[in-house]
């Protein structure tokens, strides 16, 4: 499959990438791992006239810890996240989620920035990024702004990113000691993407009731979302099976579910409920007092 | 030097693999010729539409474009694509659509350009005015009056109706104490070989000779058909099948792009290459299966099946490819499986629809037959509350009944079906497994155990069984040369494309001449180098091509014995080939090095009476009948009742392919075959929507099982040789696919038994299972 003609630019810095973005205008696209953009170009569903490759920009490729924050650069690959000792220790939910993405080749090339910016409704990361209440740093020549994960995803393959902006890094608070988490995915058998993916993060109080519950769901709707109805239904409750089932039953409340040959909207909603309950069960089982 | 071992029966590693693994094999796309041009094909976006006009002017004016042609430009300069199988209505099949398009993906125009990017760009500059017509997509509705006609000239969408009823069928059905009727869907599949199709044509003007590289399973048959289509003498066409990355039957065909590239190269006097994209492969390379079948089975209360009646609706697609209408016949004829069932009657309706043509796909008719009968046996078992293993035992053709003639006249060569089942059940621990299943059920876990006992047809021959228009029969050819340095060259008329006969044929030749397997080189897939042959399909290569190798070796052995006899002054009958010598059978220490005999043959300084110089022999092997491999597969699954997800817990397969030349390769064929059969059972389905649009147009939507989706296999064999050929081999290329699909489906249905579910159509996707469970729960409540 052969993409349409384009010009290739390799940026050395964020600054250069931003100035190229501005100069080249509408026809320009950032290229990170290329594992979403290049397939689209080969199918000619995307025909950018310029590609600005940010794969070699060092400042975007770092994982670091600053104060009580963990910062992940946009071009950090899925496999780096899945195997980083720091991420595994302090953001295990994200590492687990990264390990579920695609196959080895995809994980070696694909990047967190590319995945989030692409906003495929069936991508894995958004579930974890939402449950972890991450913040995304967006930079343009005008400066940097920070957007909450919840506000970043706007619609099907649409985000808060403006055409002149780069997603620079994703900022996380480490998972509190003792909290339990799980990422559970029902893969679409052909693509391997999520028909539903549920990220659950739970902190139990001293009395064993749920102190804090966060649930991010991807795959079932045009955009990933936080299942706030589930979260509030469980918060303050003892997580017995009745409470879990009752809370999980709200997983698809008010959601206009997608439908395709792999799963109807009705089935997606049901899977969301079942996987939410199971993810919560696992998260709770993993909580340490 | 250490004594050489015998190689037949050994797990000799595939000699093909090092080059394939290190990327040093040569596929069509690896070949680059000076001045080479690149073609791209513009395809129909509609399932059914009138073509009002094709405007190629913008494409032709695009910089870098050399030529662009429509169907009208080609006219009659390229003949119709061939269908050699008999049918009542065989439509003209133009290489580029004329007047009308009949399926999504049908070639409409072709562009040749300096590079593939420009060729692809030019496709978007072609302006075709289509007048969309209603499409016919459903195989049963296609036969209703008023259905849109795919080919108006026939006045019907019926390609052919065939009816076969065995003598005594009525009586057999009357003997039944019970009957069951049900409908089965054997869904359409996309073969999905690793390497899509690929063609490179080079017309050498000075020599008036065409060389065509194609990723094909049948270089010689392709040459013969192209000679017809292009009106060229066969000895002016050289077809080369270099490394071919799989075919599964879909490359047992003749395609528009093969003739088009040849024609364009002749027009332009430059090489023209076309490489199929994956999307094109999914839309415009033949599909497989696609039957709707109404089954009626008659049986007694003790489980004896007396008769089977089946009515098939087989979706042929829009055109008939090389063997399209021949494939369903195998399904009908094999519908009684490995059972002694007295009566068989079937009616087959072959039907045109606005879809890609179906044709051979791994198993070609036999997987459909096996699915039909193996689901039927399980239905009977469920109806009678019997163990499915018992119903099978009750009905098996007994081992002393071979050669066995089926009610419709097929001759089964040899078999011992019960032994294979016994072994499989023992391996899986059947009795214990049934107990575990019952225990699990008490805990709300849904475990299912599925059996499949299959028999299939391989090595189809004699030639009278094949359509006359095929220009080739049920035979196969081989030439063997022993070169002056004592190395052995085998030229086979078969065309392996992943199966590994460069290894197995080397084993056969090495043993024949007492040399090392590494002393043998096997050459195939070049019509200018290899004598006429038929190709690789239908699990025929070892049974037919291997036997031809053995026969050619025997001819050469006779000659070499004569020479050695002359040199050693002993009668030739007393000589054997061993350890790179020709030796006295009674005392192998009395021997002469093979090298000396070879020198005598080539040097020929002292002529030997009655012996010509040189060492070269060929053989054409025509079998007296087909071979019938068989086996027993057991699949164990667990169904998650909340999500409908099926997990395969265990998979045991006992296959009997007669004598085994190389157990490693047999295992490999079985493993790949099971993966594909499991794919059909659980994941794969080619979906067209009601307008005839292809929904599973890429691998993002067509689900081929990946390594992580396939269980570990527990494999074993029984060995029941055939008398049909001197090697005693039957064939194993398709067996895994044939045996596995019903084993998996039977296991899932067994797991769903507590819900009262008797049948679900493939693929058994989670949602389908989930819905069936929801419905069953409703019914149970109500
Ligand atoms: C075979 C296969 C299987 C896959 N399976 C999965 C799966 O199971 N789950 C899953 O979640 N994903 C899957 N993916 C997608 C994969 O994770 C991609 O890598 C990811 O979606 C995109 O990341 P990338 O770095 O490749 O982005 P690219 O393809 O380079 O870019 C994607 C888009 O984001 C934009 N972009 C990239 N970086 C930035 C940035 N820093 N700022 C602003 N915009 C940017 C680009 O301009 C482009 O529009 C699969 C992909 C393939 C090819």
mmCIF file of C-alpha atoms in Angstrom, chain B residues 283-502:
data_model
loop_
_atom_site.group_PDB
_atom_site.id
_atom_site.type_symbol
_atom_site.label_atom_id
_atom_site.label_comp_id
_atom_site.label_asym_id
_atom_site.label_seq_id
_atom_site.Cartn_x
_atom_site.Cartn_y
_atom_site.Cartn_z
ATOM 1 C CA UNK B 283 -11.576 -8.397 -1.829
ATOM 2 C CA UNK B 284 -10.307 -9.947 -5.048
ATOM 3 C CA UNK B 285 -8.536 -13.222 -4.278
ATOM 4 C CA UNK B 286 -10.884 -16.186 -4.082
ATOM 5 C CA UNK B 287 -12.732 -16.906 -0.858
ATOM 6 C CA UNK B 288 -13.670 -20.282 0.550
ATOM 7 C CA UNK B 289 -16.648 -22.278 1.913
ATOM 8 C CA UNK B 290 -19.981 -20.337 2.065
ATOM 9 C CA UNK B 291 -22.670 -23.002 2.161
ATOM 10 C CA UNK B 292 -26.104 -23.007 3.700
ATOM 11 C CA UNK B 293 -27.179 -26.599 4.229
ATOM 12 C CA UNK B 294 -30.469 -28.176 5.243
ATOM 13 C CA UNK B 295 -29.771 -31.551 6.773
ATOM 14 C CA UNK B 296 -32.106 -34.412 7.554
ATOM 15 C CA UNK B 297 -30.721 -37.403 9.380
ATOM 16 C CA UNK B 298 -32.450 -40.717 9.988
ATOM 17 C CA UNK B 299 -31.306 -42.866 12.896
ATOM 18 C CA UNK B 300 -32.331 -45.666 15.199
ATOM 19 C CA UNK B 301 -32.828 -45.523 18.942
ATOM 20 C CA UNK B 302 -29.534 -47.292 19.479
ATOM 21 C CA UNK B 303 -27.652 -44.523 17.679
ATOM 22 C CA UNK B 304 -27.270 -46.211 14.310
ATOM 23 C CA UNK B 305 -27.478 -43.601 11.580
ATOM 24 C CA UNK B 306 -29.295 -45.000 8.574
ATOM 25 C CA UNK B 307 -29.470 -42.148 6.105
ATOM 26 C CA UNK B 308 -28.536 -38.549 5.454
ATOM 27 C CA UNK B 309 -30.252 -36.107 3.189
ATOM 28 C CA UNK B 310 -28.830 -32.687 2.493
ATOM 29 C CA UNK B 311 -29.845 -29.703 0.451
ATOM 30 C CA UNK B 312 -27.056 -27.226 -0.210
ATOM 31 C CA UNK B 313 -27.036 -23.624 -1.283
ATOM 32 C CA UNK B 314 -23.457 -22.907 -2.278
ATOM 33 C CA UNK B 315 -22.405 -19.329 -2.886
ATOM 34 C CA UNK B 316 -20.178 -19.179 -5.973
ATOM 35 C CA UNK B 317 -19.867 -15.393 -6.010
ATOM 36 C CA UNK B 318 -20.129 -13.340 -9.178
ATOM 37 C CA UNK B 319 -17.886 -15.330 -11.518
ATOM 38 C CA UNK B 320 -16.652 -18.872 -11.741
ATOM 39 C CA UNK B 321 -12.922 -19.119 -11.138
ATOM 40 C CA UNK B 322 -10.772 -22.093 -12.155
ATOM 41 C CA UNK B 323 -12.515 -24.778 -10.080
ATOM 42 C CA UNK B 324 -15.305 -22.825 -8.349
ATOM 43 C CA UNK B 325 -18.248 -25.103 -9.216
ATOM 44 C CA UNK B 326 -16.242 -28.277 -8.574
ATOM 45 C CA UNK B 327 -15.598 -27.653 -4.889
ATOM 46 C CA UNK B 328 -19.066 -28.344 -3.388
ATOM 47 C CA UNK B 329 -19.132 -31.780 -5.029
ATOM 48 C CA UNK B 330 -16.585 -33.046 -2.504
ATOM 49 C CA UNK B 331 -18.883 -31.917 0.301
ATOM 50 C CA UNK B 332 -21.821 -33.866 -0.994
ATOM 51 C CA UNK B 333 -19.859 -37.002 -1.787
ATOM 52 C CA UNK B 334 -18.072 -37.052 1.573
ATOM 53 C CA UNK B 335 -21.149 -36.220 3.655
ATOM 54 C CA UNK B 336 -21.326 -39.664 5.277
ATOM 55 C CA UNK B 337 -17.846 -39.167 6.746
ATOM 56 C CA UNK B 338 -16.139 -42.142 8.321
ATOM 57 C CA UNK B 339 -19.425 -43.873 9.034
ATOM 58 C CA UNK B 340 -21.183 -46.834 7.550
ATOM 59 C CA UNK B 341 -24.364 -45.014 6.641
ATOM 60 C CA UNK B 342 -26.498 -46.862 4.149
ATOM 61 C CA UNK B 343 -28.210 -43.986 2.408
ATOM 62 C CA UNK B 344 -27.089 -40.601 1.153
ATOM 63 C CA UNK B 345 -29.037 -38.163 -0.943
ATOM 64 C CA UNK B 346 -28.101 -34.609 -1.696
ATOM 65 C CA UNK B 347 -29.106 -31.709 -3.860
ATOM 66 C CA UNK B 348 -26.660 -28.914 -4.523
ATOM 67 C CA UNK B 349 -27.697 -25.518 -5.732
ATOM 68 C CA UNK B 350 -24.720 -23.488 -6.887
ATOM 69 C CA UNK B 351 -25.619 -19.832 -6.951
ATOM 70 C CA UNK B 352 -24.321 -16.548 -8.353
ATOM 71 C CA UNK B 353 -24.220 -13.579 -5.959
ATOM 72 C CA UNK B 354 -22.559 -10.157 -6.096
ATOM 73 C CA UNK B 355 -19.490 -11.247 -4.156
ATOM 74 C CA UNK B 356 -15.976 -12.416 -4.870
ATOM 75 C CA UNK B 357 -15.868 -15.942 -6.277
ATOM 76 C CA UNK B 358 -15.329 -18.813 -3.901
ATOM 77 C CA UNK B 359 -12.955 -21.626 -4.820
ATOM 78 C CA UNK B 360 -10.611 -24.080 -3.131
ATOM 79 C CA UNK B 361 -9.591 -23.141 0.390
ATOM 80 C CA UNK B 362 -7.625 -25.499 2.632
ATOM 81 C CA UNK B 363 -9.715 -28.644 2.553
ATOM 82 C CA UNK B 364 -11.845 -27.541 -0.411
ATOM 83 C CA UNK B 365 -15.197 -29.172 0.227
ATOM 84 C CA UNK B 366 -14.037 -31.717 2.783
ATOM 85 C CA UNK B 367 -14.103 -29.356 5.794
ATOM 86 C CA UNK B 368 -17.694 -28.554 4.857
ATOM 87 C CA UNK B 369 -18.506 -32.275 4.639
ATOM 88 C CA UNK B 370 -16.803 -33.032 7.930
ATOM 89 C CA UNK B 371 -18.537 -30.162 9.650
ATOM 90 C CA UNK B 372 -21.878 -31.383 8.340
ATOM 91 C CA UNK B 373 -21.494 -34.998 9.438
ATOM 92 C CA UNK B 374 -19.691 -34.307 12.717
ATOM 93 C CA UNK B 375 -22.311 -31.806 13.830
ATOM 94 C CA UNK B 376 -24.946 -34.302 12.748
ATOM 95 C CA UNK B 377 -23.469 -37.078 14.862
ATOM 96 C CA UNK B 378 -23.422 -34.784 17.881
ATOM 97 C CA UNK B 379 -27.023 -33.754 17.226
ATOM 98 C CA UNK B 380 -28.005 -37.422 17.181
ATOM 99 C CA UNK B 381 -26.075 -38.051 20.401
ATOM 100 C CA UNK B 382 -27.760 -35.082 22.096
ATOM 101 C CA UNK B 383 -31.183 -36.189 20.900
ATOM 102 C CA UNK B 384 -30.671 -39.719 22.241
ATOM 103 C CA UNK B 385 -28.798 -38.654 25.358
ATOM 104 C CA UNK B 386 -25.868 -40.814 24.285
ATOM 105 C CA UNK B 387 -22.164 -40.159 24.624
ATOM 106 C CA UNK B 388 -20.951 -38.734 21.306
ATOM 107 C CA UNK B 389 -18.008 -41.150 21.393
ATOM 108 C CA UNK B 390 -20.451 -44.072 21.546
ATOM 109 C CA UNK B 391 -22.496 -42.843 18.611
ATOM 110 C CA UNK B 392 -19.300 -42.610 16.622
ATOM 111 C CA UNK B 393 -18.174 -46.111 17.547
ATOM 112 C CA UNK B 394 -21.596 -47.473 16.693
ATOM 113 C CA UNK B 395 -21.375 -46.078 13.165
ATOM 114 C CA UNK B 396 -17.703 -46.333 12.199
ATOM 115 C CA UNK B 397 -16.821 -48.218 9.047
ATOM 116 C CA UNK B 398 -15.168 -51.264 10.679
ATOM 117 C CA UNK B 399 -11.471 -51.728 10.099
ATOM 118 C CA UNK B 400 -11.963 -55.021 8.274
ATOM 119 C CA UNK B 401 -14.323 -53.416 5.730
ATOM 120 C CA UNK B 402 -11.541 -51.809 3.658
ATOM 121 C CA UNK B 403 -11.308 -51.149 0.794
ATOM 122 C CA UNK B 404 -14.764 -49.748 1.455
ATOM 123 C CA UNK B 405 -17.202 -48.422 -1.111
ATOM 124 C CA UNK B 406 -19.406 -45.578 0.121
ATOM 125 C CA UNK B 407 -23.098 -45.390 -0.808
ATOM 126 C CA UNK B 408 -22.201 -42.909 -3.560
ATOM 127 C CA UNK B 409 -19.381 -45.035 -4.903
ATOM 128 C CA UNK B 410 -16.176 -43.600 -3.452
ATOM 129 C CA UNK B 411 -13.507 -46.231 -2.753
ATOM 130 C CA UNK B 412 -11.858 -45.706 0.660
ATOM 131 C CA UNK B 413 -8.408 -47.287 0.508
ATOM 132 C CA UNK B 414 -7.663 -48.140 4.135
ATOM 133 C CA UNK B 415 -8.640 -47.055 7.606
ATOM 134 C CA UNK B 416 -8.900 -47.848 11.268
ATOM 135 C CA UNK B 417 -11.092 -45.133 12.672
ATOM 136 C CA UNK B 418 -11.728 -46.643 16.047
ATOM 137 C CA UNK B 419 -8.013 -46.943 16.786
ATOM 138 C CA UNK B 420 -7.535 -43.221 16.197
ATOM 139 C CA UNK B 421 -10.489 -42.373 18.426
ATOM 140 C CA UNK B 422 -9.309 -44.759 21.159
ATOM 141 C CA UNK B 423 -5.898 -43.154 21.150
ATOM 142 C CA UNK B 424 -7.267 -39.614 21.249
ATOM 143 C CA UNK B 425 -9.648 -40.437 24.097
ATOM 144 C CA UNK B 426 -6.873 -42.097 26.023
ATOM 145 C CA UNK B 427 -4.561 -39.122 25.541
ATOM 146 C CA UNK B 428 -7.163 -36.680 26.737
ATOM 147 C CA UNK B 429 -8.305 -38.944 29.588
ATOM 148 C CA UNK B 430 -11.875 -38.931 28.400
ATOM 149 C CA UNK B 431 -13.663 -40.650 31.293
ATOM 150 C CA UNK B 432 -11.922 -38.529 33.891
ATOM 151 C CA UNK B 433 -12.558 -35.427 31.840
ATOM 152 C CA UNK B 434 -16.292 -36.141 31.747
ATOM 153 C CA UNK B 435 -16.236 -36.422 35.562
ATOM 154 C CA UNK B 436 -14.335 -33.156 35.852
ATOM 155 C CA UNK B 437 -16.866 -31.571 33.543
ATOM 156 C CA UNK B 438 -19.692 -32.690 35.819
ATOM 157 C CA UNK B 439 -17.844 -31.442 38.905
ATOM 158 C CA UNK B 440 -17.205 -28.085 37.286
ATOM 159 C CA UNK B 441 -20.844 -27.783 36.296
ATOM 160 C CA UNK B 442 -21.801 -27.957 39.936
ATOM 161 C CA UNK B 443 -19.602 -24.927 40.531
ATOM 162 C CA UNK B 444 -21.210 -23.012 37.691
ATOM 163 C CA UNK B 445 -18.377 -23.567 35.268
ATOM 164 C CA UNK B 446 -19.198 -24.497 31.704
ATOM 165 C CA UNK B 447 -16.663 -26.970 30.359
ATOM 166 C CA UNK B 448 -17.259 -28.607 27.001
ATOM 167 C CA UNK B 449 -15.658 -31.611 25.339
ATOM 168 C CA UNK B 450 -15.900 -31.870 21.571
ATOM 169 C CA UNK B 451 -15.021 -34.789 19.344
ATOM 170 C CA UNK B 452 -14.470 -34.946 15.650
ATOM 171 C CA UNK B 453 -13.595 -38.075 13.730
ATOM 172 C CA UNK B 454 -12.901 -37.284 10.126
ATOM 173 C CA UNK B 455 -11.958 -38.896 6.866
ATOM 174 C CA UNK B 456 -10.948 -36.905 3.826
ATOM 175 C CA UNK B 457 -9.702 -37.294 0.235
ATOM 176 C CA UNK B 458 -6.121 -36.657 -0.845
ATOM 177 C CA UNK B 459 -3.987 -37.166 -3.907
ATOM 178 C CA UNK B 460 -6.922 -37.068 -6.245
ATOM 179 C CA UNK B 461 -6.549 -39.449 -9.167
ATOM 180 C CA UNK B 462 -6.785 -41.246 -11.517
ATOM 181 C CA UNK B 463 -6.887 -38.502 -14.110
ATOM 182 C CA UNK B 464 -10.403 -39.410 -15.225
ATOM 183 C CA UNK B 465 -11.668 -37.850 -11.975
ATOM 184 C CA UNK B 466 -10.427 -34.390 -12.983
ATOM 185 C CA UNK B 467 -12.178 -32.034 -15.394
ATOM 186 C CA UNK B 468 -10.959 -32.533 -19.009
ATOM 187 C CA UNK B 469 -10.482 -28.787 -19.504
ATOM 188 C CA UNK B 470 -7.832 -28.684 -16.766
ATOM 189 C CA UNK B 471 -5.105 -29.669 -19.257
ATOM 190 C CA UNK B 472 -3.613 -31.774 -16.565
ATOM 191 C CA UNK B 473 -4.700 -34.813 -14.692
ATOM 192 C CA UNK B 474 -4.391 -36.608 -11.426
ATOM 193 C CA UNK B 475 -0.810 -37.556 -12.153
ATOM 194 C CA UNK B 476 2.481 -35.983 -11.165
ATOM 195 C CA UNK B 477 5.994 -35.937 -12.572
ATOM 196 C CA UNK B 478 9.605 -36.074 -11.447
ATOM 197 C CA UNK B 479 13.021 -36.053 -13.038
ATOM 198 C CA UNK B 480 16.150 -37.114 -11.212
ATOM 199 C CA UNK B 481 19.664 -36.398 -12.313
ATOM 200 C CA UNK B 482 22.772 -37.601 -10.665
ATOM 201 C CA UNK B 483 25.335 -34.962 -11.542
ATOM 202 C CA UNK B 484 28.968 -35.764 -12.443
ATOM 203 C CA UNK B 485 30.050 -34.893 -8.868
ATOM 204 C CA UNK B 486 27.607 -37.482 -7.503
ATOM 205 C CA UNK B 487 25.145 -34.902 -6.198
ATOM 206 C CA UNK B 488 21.476 -35.542 -6.829
ATOM 207 C CA UNK B 489 19.077 -33.108 -8.476
ATOM 208 C CA UNK B 490 15.344 -33.720 -8.218
ATOM 209 C CA UNK B 491 12.975 -31.802 -10.468
ATOM 210 C CA UNK B 492 9.388 -32.080 -9.308
ATOM 211 C CA UNK B 493 6.270 -31.092 -11.204
ATOM 212 C CA UNK B 494 4.633 -30.147 -7.913
ATOM 213 C CA UNK B 495 4.940 -26.589 -6.670
ATOM 214 C CA UNK B 496 5.486 -26.490 -2.901
ATOM 215 C CA UNK B 497 4.789 -23.093 -1.330
ATOM 216 C CA UNK B 498 5.490 -23.648 2.333
ATOM 217 C CA UNK B 499 4.779 -27.362 2.766
ATOM 218 C CA UNK B 500 8.431 -28.424 2.848
ATOM 219 C CA UNK B 501 8.866 -30.920 0.026
ATOM 220 C CA UNK B 502 12.373 -29.646 -0.646
#
